[in-house]
Short mmCIF file of C-alpha atoms in Angstrom, two decimals:
data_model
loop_
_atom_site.label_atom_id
_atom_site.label_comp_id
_atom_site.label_asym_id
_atom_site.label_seq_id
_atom_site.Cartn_x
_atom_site.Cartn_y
_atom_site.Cartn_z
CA UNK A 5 201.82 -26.77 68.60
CA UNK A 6 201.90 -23.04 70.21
CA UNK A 7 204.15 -22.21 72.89
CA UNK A 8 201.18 -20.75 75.22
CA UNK A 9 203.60 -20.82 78.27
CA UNK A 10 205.85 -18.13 76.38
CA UNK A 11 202.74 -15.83 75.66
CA UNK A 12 202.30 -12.50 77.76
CA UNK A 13 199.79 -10.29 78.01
CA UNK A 14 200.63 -8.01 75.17
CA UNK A 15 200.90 -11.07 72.94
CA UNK A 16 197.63 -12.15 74.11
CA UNK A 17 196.20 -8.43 73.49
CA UNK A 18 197.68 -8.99 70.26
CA UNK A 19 195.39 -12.24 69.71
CA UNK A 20 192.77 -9.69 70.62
CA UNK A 21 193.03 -7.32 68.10
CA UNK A 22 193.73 -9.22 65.15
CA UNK A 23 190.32 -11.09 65.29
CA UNK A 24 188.49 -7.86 66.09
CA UNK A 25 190.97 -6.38 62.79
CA UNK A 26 189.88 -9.21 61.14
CA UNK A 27 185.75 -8.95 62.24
CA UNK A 28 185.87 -5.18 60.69
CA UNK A 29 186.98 -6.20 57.50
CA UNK A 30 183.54 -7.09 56.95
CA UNK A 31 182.25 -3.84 57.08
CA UNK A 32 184.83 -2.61 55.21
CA UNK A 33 184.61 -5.14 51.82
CA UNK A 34 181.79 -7.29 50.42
CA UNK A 35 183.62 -10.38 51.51
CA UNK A 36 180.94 -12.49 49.20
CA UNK A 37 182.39 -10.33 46.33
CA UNK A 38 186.12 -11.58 46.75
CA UNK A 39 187.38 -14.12 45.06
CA UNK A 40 186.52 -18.02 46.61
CA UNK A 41 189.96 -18.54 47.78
CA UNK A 42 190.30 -15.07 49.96
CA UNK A 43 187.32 -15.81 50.90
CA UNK A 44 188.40 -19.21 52.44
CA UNK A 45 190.97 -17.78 53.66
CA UNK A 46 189.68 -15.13 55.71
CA UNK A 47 187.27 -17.34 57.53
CA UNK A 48 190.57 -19.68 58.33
CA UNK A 49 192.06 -16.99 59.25
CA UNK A 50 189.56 -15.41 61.95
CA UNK A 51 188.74 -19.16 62.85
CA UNK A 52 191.99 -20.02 63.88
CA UNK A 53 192.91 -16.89 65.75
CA UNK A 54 189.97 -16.73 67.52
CA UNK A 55 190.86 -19.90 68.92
CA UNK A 56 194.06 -19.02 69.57
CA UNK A 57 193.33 -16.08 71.50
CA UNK A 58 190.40 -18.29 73.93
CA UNK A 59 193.03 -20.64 74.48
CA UNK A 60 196.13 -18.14 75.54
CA UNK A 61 193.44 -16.44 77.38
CA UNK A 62 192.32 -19.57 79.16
CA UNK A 63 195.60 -20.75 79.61
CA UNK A 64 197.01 -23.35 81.41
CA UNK A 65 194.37 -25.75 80.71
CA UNK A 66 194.30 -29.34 80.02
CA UNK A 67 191.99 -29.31 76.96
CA UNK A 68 190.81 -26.79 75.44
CA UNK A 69 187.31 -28.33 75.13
CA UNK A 70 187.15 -27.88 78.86
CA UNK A 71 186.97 -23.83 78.32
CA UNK A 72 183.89 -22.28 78.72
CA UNK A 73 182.73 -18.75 77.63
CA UNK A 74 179.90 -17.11 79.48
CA UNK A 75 179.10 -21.08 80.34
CA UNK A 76 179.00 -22.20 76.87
CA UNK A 77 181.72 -24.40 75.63
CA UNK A 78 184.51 -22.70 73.60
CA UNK A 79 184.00 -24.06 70.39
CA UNK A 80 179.85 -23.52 70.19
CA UNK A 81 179.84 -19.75 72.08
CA UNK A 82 179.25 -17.35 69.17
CA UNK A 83 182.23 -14.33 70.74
CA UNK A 84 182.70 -13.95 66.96
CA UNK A 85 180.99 -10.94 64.91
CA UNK A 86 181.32 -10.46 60.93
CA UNK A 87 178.29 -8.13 59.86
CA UNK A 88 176.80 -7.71 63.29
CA UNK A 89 175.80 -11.90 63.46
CA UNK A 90 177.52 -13.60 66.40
CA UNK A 91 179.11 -16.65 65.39
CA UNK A 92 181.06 -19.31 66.95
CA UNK A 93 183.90 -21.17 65.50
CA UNK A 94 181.68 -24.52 64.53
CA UNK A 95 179.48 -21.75 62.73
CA UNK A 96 182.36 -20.79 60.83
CA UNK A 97 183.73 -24.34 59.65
CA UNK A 98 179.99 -26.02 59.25
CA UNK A 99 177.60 -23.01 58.47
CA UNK A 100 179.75 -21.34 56.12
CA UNK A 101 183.20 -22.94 54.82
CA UNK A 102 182.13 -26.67 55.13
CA UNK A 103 178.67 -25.51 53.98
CA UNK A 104 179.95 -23.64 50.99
CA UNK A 105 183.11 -25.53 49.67
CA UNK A 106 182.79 -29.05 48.18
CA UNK A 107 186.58 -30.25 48.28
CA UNK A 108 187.24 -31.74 52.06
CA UNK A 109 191.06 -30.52 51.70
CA UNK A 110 189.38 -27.51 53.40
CA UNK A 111 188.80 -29.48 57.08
CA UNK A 112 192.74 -29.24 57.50
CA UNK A 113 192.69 -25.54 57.52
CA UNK A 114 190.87 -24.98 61.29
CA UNK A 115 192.79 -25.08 63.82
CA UNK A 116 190.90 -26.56 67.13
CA UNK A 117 193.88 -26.01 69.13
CA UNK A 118 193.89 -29.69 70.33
CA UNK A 119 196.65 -32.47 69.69
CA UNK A 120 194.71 -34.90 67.78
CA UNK A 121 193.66 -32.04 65.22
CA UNK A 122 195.01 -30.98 61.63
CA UNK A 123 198.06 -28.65 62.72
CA UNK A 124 198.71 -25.04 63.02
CA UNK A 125 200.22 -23.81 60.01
CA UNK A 126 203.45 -21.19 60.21
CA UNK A 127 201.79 -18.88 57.35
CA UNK A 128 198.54 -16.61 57.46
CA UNK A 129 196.26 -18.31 54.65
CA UNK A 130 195.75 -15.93 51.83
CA UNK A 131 194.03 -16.31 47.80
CA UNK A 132 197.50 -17.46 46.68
CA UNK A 133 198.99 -20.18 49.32
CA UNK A 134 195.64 -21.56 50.51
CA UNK A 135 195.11 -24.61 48.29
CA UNK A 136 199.32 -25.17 48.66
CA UNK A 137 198.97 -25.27 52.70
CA UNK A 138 195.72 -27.32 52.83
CA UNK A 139 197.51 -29.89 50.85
CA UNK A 140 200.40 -29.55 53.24
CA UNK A 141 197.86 -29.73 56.31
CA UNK A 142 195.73 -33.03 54.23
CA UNK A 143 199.46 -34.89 53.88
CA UNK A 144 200.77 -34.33 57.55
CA UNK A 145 197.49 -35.22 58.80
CA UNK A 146 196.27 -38.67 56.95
CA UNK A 147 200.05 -39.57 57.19
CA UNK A 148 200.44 -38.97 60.77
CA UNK A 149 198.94 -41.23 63.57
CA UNK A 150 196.76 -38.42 64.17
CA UNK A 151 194.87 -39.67 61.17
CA UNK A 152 195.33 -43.11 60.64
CA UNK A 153 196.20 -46.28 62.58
CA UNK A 154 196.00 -50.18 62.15
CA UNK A 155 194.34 -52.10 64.21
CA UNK A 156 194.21 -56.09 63.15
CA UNK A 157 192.55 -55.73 60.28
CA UNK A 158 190.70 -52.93 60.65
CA UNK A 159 191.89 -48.67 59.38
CA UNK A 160 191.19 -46.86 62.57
CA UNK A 161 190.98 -42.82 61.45
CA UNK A 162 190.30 -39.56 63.40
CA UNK A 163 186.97 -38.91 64.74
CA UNK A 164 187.23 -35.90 62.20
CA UNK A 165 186.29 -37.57 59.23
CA UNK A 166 183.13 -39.14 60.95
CA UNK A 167 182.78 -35.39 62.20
CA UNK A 168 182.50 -34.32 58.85
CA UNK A 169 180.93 -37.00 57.06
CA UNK A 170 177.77 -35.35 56.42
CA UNK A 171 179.25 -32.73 54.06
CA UNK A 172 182.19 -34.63 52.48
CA UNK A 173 181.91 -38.32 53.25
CA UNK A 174 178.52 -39.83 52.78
CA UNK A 175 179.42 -43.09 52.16
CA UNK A 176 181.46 -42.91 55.12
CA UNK A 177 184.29 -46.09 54.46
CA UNK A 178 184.42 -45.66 50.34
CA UNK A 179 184.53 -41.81 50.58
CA UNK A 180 187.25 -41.90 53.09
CA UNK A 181 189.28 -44.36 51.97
CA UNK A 182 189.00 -42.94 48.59
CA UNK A 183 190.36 -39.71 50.65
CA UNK A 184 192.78 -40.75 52.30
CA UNK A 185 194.29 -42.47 49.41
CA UNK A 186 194.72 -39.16 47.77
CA UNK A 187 197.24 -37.64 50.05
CA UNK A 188 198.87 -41.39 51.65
CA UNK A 189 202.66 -42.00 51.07
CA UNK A 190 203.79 -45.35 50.82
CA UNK A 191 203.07 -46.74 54.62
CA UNK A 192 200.01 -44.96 54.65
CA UNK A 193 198.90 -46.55 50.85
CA UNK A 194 200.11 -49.83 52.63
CA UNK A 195 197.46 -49.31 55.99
CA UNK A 196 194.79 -49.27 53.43
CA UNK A 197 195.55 -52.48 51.40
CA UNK A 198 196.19 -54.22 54.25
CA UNK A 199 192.82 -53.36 55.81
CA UNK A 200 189.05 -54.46 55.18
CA UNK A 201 186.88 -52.37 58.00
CA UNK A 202 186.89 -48.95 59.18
CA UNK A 203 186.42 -47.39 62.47
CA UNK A 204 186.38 -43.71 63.75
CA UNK A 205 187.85 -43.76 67.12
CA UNK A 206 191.47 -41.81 67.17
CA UNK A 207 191.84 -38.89 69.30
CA UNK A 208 193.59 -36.72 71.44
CA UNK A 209 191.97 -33.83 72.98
CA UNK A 210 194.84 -32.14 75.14
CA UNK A 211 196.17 -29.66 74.09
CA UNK A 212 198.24 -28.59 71.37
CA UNK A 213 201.14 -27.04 73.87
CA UNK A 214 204.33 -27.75 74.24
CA UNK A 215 204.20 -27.82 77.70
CA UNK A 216 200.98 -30.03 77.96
CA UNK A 217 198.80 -27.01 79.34
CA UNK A 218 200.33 -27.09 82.69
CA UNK A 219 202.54 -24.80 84.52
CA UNK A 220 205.56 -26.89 85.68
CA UNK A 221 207.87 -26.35 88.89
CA UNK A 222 210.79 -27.33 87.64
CA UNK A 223 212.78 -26.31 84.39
CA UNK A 224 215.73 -26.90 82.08
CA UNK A 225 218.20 -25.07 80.95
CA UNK A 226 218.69 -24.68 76.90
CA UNK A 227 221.91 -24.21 75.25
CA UNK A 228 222.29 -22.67 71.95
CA UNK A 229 223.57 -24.98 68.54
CA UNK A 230 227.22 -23.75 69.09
CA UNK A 231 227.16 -25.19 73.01
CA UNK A 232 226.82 -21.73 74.61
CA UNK A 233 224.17 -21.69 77.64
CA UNK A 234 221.57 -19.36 77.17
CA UNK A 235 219.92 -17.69 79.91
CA UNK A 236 216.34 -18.50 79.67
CA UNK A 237 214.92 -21.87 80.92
CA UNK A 238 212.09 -24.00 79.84
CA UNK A 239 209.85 -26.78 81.67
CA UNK A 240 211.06 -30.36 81.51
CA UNK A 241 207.99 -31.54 79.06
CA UNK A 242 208.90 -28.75 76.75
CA UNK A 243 212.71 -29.47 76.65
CA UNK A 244 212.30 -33.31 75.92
CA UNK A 245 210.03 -32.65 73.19
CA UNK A 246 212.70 -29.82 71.44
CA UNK A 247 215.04 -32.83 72.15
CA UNK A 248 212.91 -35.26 70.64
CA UNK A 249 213.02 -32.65 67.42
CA UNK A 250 215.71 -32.42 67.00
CA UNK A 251 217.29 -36.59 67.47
CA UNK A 252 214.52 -36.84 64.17
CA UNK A 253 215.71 -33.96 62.11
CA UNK A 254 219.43 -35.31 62.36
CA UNK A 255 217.96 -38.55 61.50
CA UNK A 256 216.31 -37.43 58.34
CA UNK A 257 219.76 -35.36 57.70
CA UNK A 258 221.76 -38.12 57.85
CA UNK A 259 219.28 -40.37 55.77
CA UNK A 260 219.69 -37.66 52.86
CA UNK A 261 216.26 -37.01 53.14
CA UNK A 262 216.27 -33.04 53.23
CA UNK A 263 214.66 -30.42 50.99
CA UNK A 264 211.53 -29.40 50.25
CA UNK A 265 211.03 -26.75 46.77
CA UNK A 266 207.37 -25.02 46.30
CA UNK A 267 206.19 -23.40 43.31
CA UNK A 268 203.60 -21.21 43.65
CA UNK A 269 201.89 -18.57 41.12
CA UNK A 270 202.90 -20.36 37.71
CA UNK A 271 200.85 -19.77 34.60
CA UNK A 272 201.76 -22.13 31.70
CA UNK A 273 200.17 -21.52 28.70
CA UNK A 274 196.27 -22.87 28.69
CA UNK A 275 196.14 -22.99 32.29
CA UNK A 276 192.43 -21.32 33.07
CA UNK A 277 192.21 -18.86 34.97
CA UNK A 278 190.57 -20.04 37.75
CA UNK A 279 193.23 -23.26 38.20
CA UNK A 280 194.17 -22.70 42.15
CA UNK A 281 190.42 -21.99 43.05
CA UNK A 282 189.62 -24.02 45.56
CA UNK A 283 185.69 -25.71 44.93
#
């Protein structure tokens, strides 16, 4: 989620001019000449601020698919210009990333700034951490109840796979399943043995702010890890969801289950040279 409620209008400005920083590139470099994962990567990249920005600008609002540019919903009005052709951010993902690359680990890149979606990540994408945070984005996601559910006997999944099924998923239940299966852990592994049908219907449109895209009247007061009071405030929603945060990361602490180690840029000998290349 993005703190939207904490943005001002420099930060916003800020939105602004990285996605016109980022549009200029294009005239700049041959961005079919670079390699296919900074390629991937920049498209992410503008994507997802791009929608940021919309949304800060827009701000407070429910869901974001209620924002409207020059009357034309935010996520088909073509604000966006690489190479002097206006595009909007479904251009982006359909036209030219989903379009182009044939592995669906790229869906969890774009950010659509709603709660039911693949999350924001903390990192700007680039050629070398791309394929390690789509993974990331493809295990939170198909793990999460975002992505999959139980129902009886039947695996309920995001309307984002049937969303994307004509590019990555044409036999919609085997390819899925098969998809799925590639990034479960063991409860997730356990939904799909324990299930015979399929059925797209999980969602949640609001949006991905932690204060619910609403202004609130009334607010909390924070205290620091040592005790200490602090002397900003944040709304209610907001401070039982840092709450909520933190009650699970003592949990996990307490379980032992802490630590996470990445390796990243590793040649061993035969490796090709194209290994982290994202198809």
């Amino acid at each position: 989620r993005i703190m939207f409620s904490f943005l001002d209008a420099d930060i916003r400005a800020s939105f602004t001019e990285y996605r016109t920083d980022l549009e200029s590139v294009a005239d700049q470099v041959d961005i079919q000449s670079l390699s296919r994962n900074e390629q991937l990567a920049y498209w992410i990249n503008l994507h997802n601020v791009a929608m940021i920005e919309q949304i800060s600008n827009a701000w407070p609002v429910r869901q974001p698919r209620e924002i409207k540019i020059d009357g034309v919903p935010l996520d088909d009005a073509k604000f966006i210009t690489v190479e002097g052709i206006a595009l909007s951010p479904r251009d982006i993902r359909e036209k030219i990333v989903f379009a182009n690359w044939r592995d669906p680990m790229v869906i969890y890149g774009f950010w659509r700034g709603e709660i039911g979606g693949p999350s924001i990540q903390r990192e700007a994408f680039n050629a070398d951490n791309v394929a390690r945070l789509l993974e990331r984005g493809a295990r939170d996601f198909v793990n999460s109840l975002r992505g999959t559910q139980k129902n009886g006997s039947t695996l309920e999944v995001n309307e984002l796979f049937e969303e994307v099924a004509p590019y990555y998923f044409p036999n919609f239940e085997a390819d899925v399943r098969a998809h799925i299966a590639e990034y479960a852990d063991e409860d997730t592994a356990g939904l799909l043995a324990d299930t015979s049908g399929m059925r797209a219907n999980v969602n949640e449109y609001d949006i991905a702010d932690l204060a619910g895209g609403v202004r609130e009247p009334t607010y909390q007061n924070i205290s620091s890890v040592d005790g200490t009071q602090q002397s900003f405030r944040i709304p209610q929603s907001m401070m039982a969801l840092l709450q909520q945060r933190e009650e699970k990361f003592q949990r996990i602490i307490r379980e032992g289950r802490t630590g996470t180690v990445t390796f990243s840029n590793i040649s061993l000998p035969g490796d090709p040279e194209d290994k982290g290349e994202i198809e």
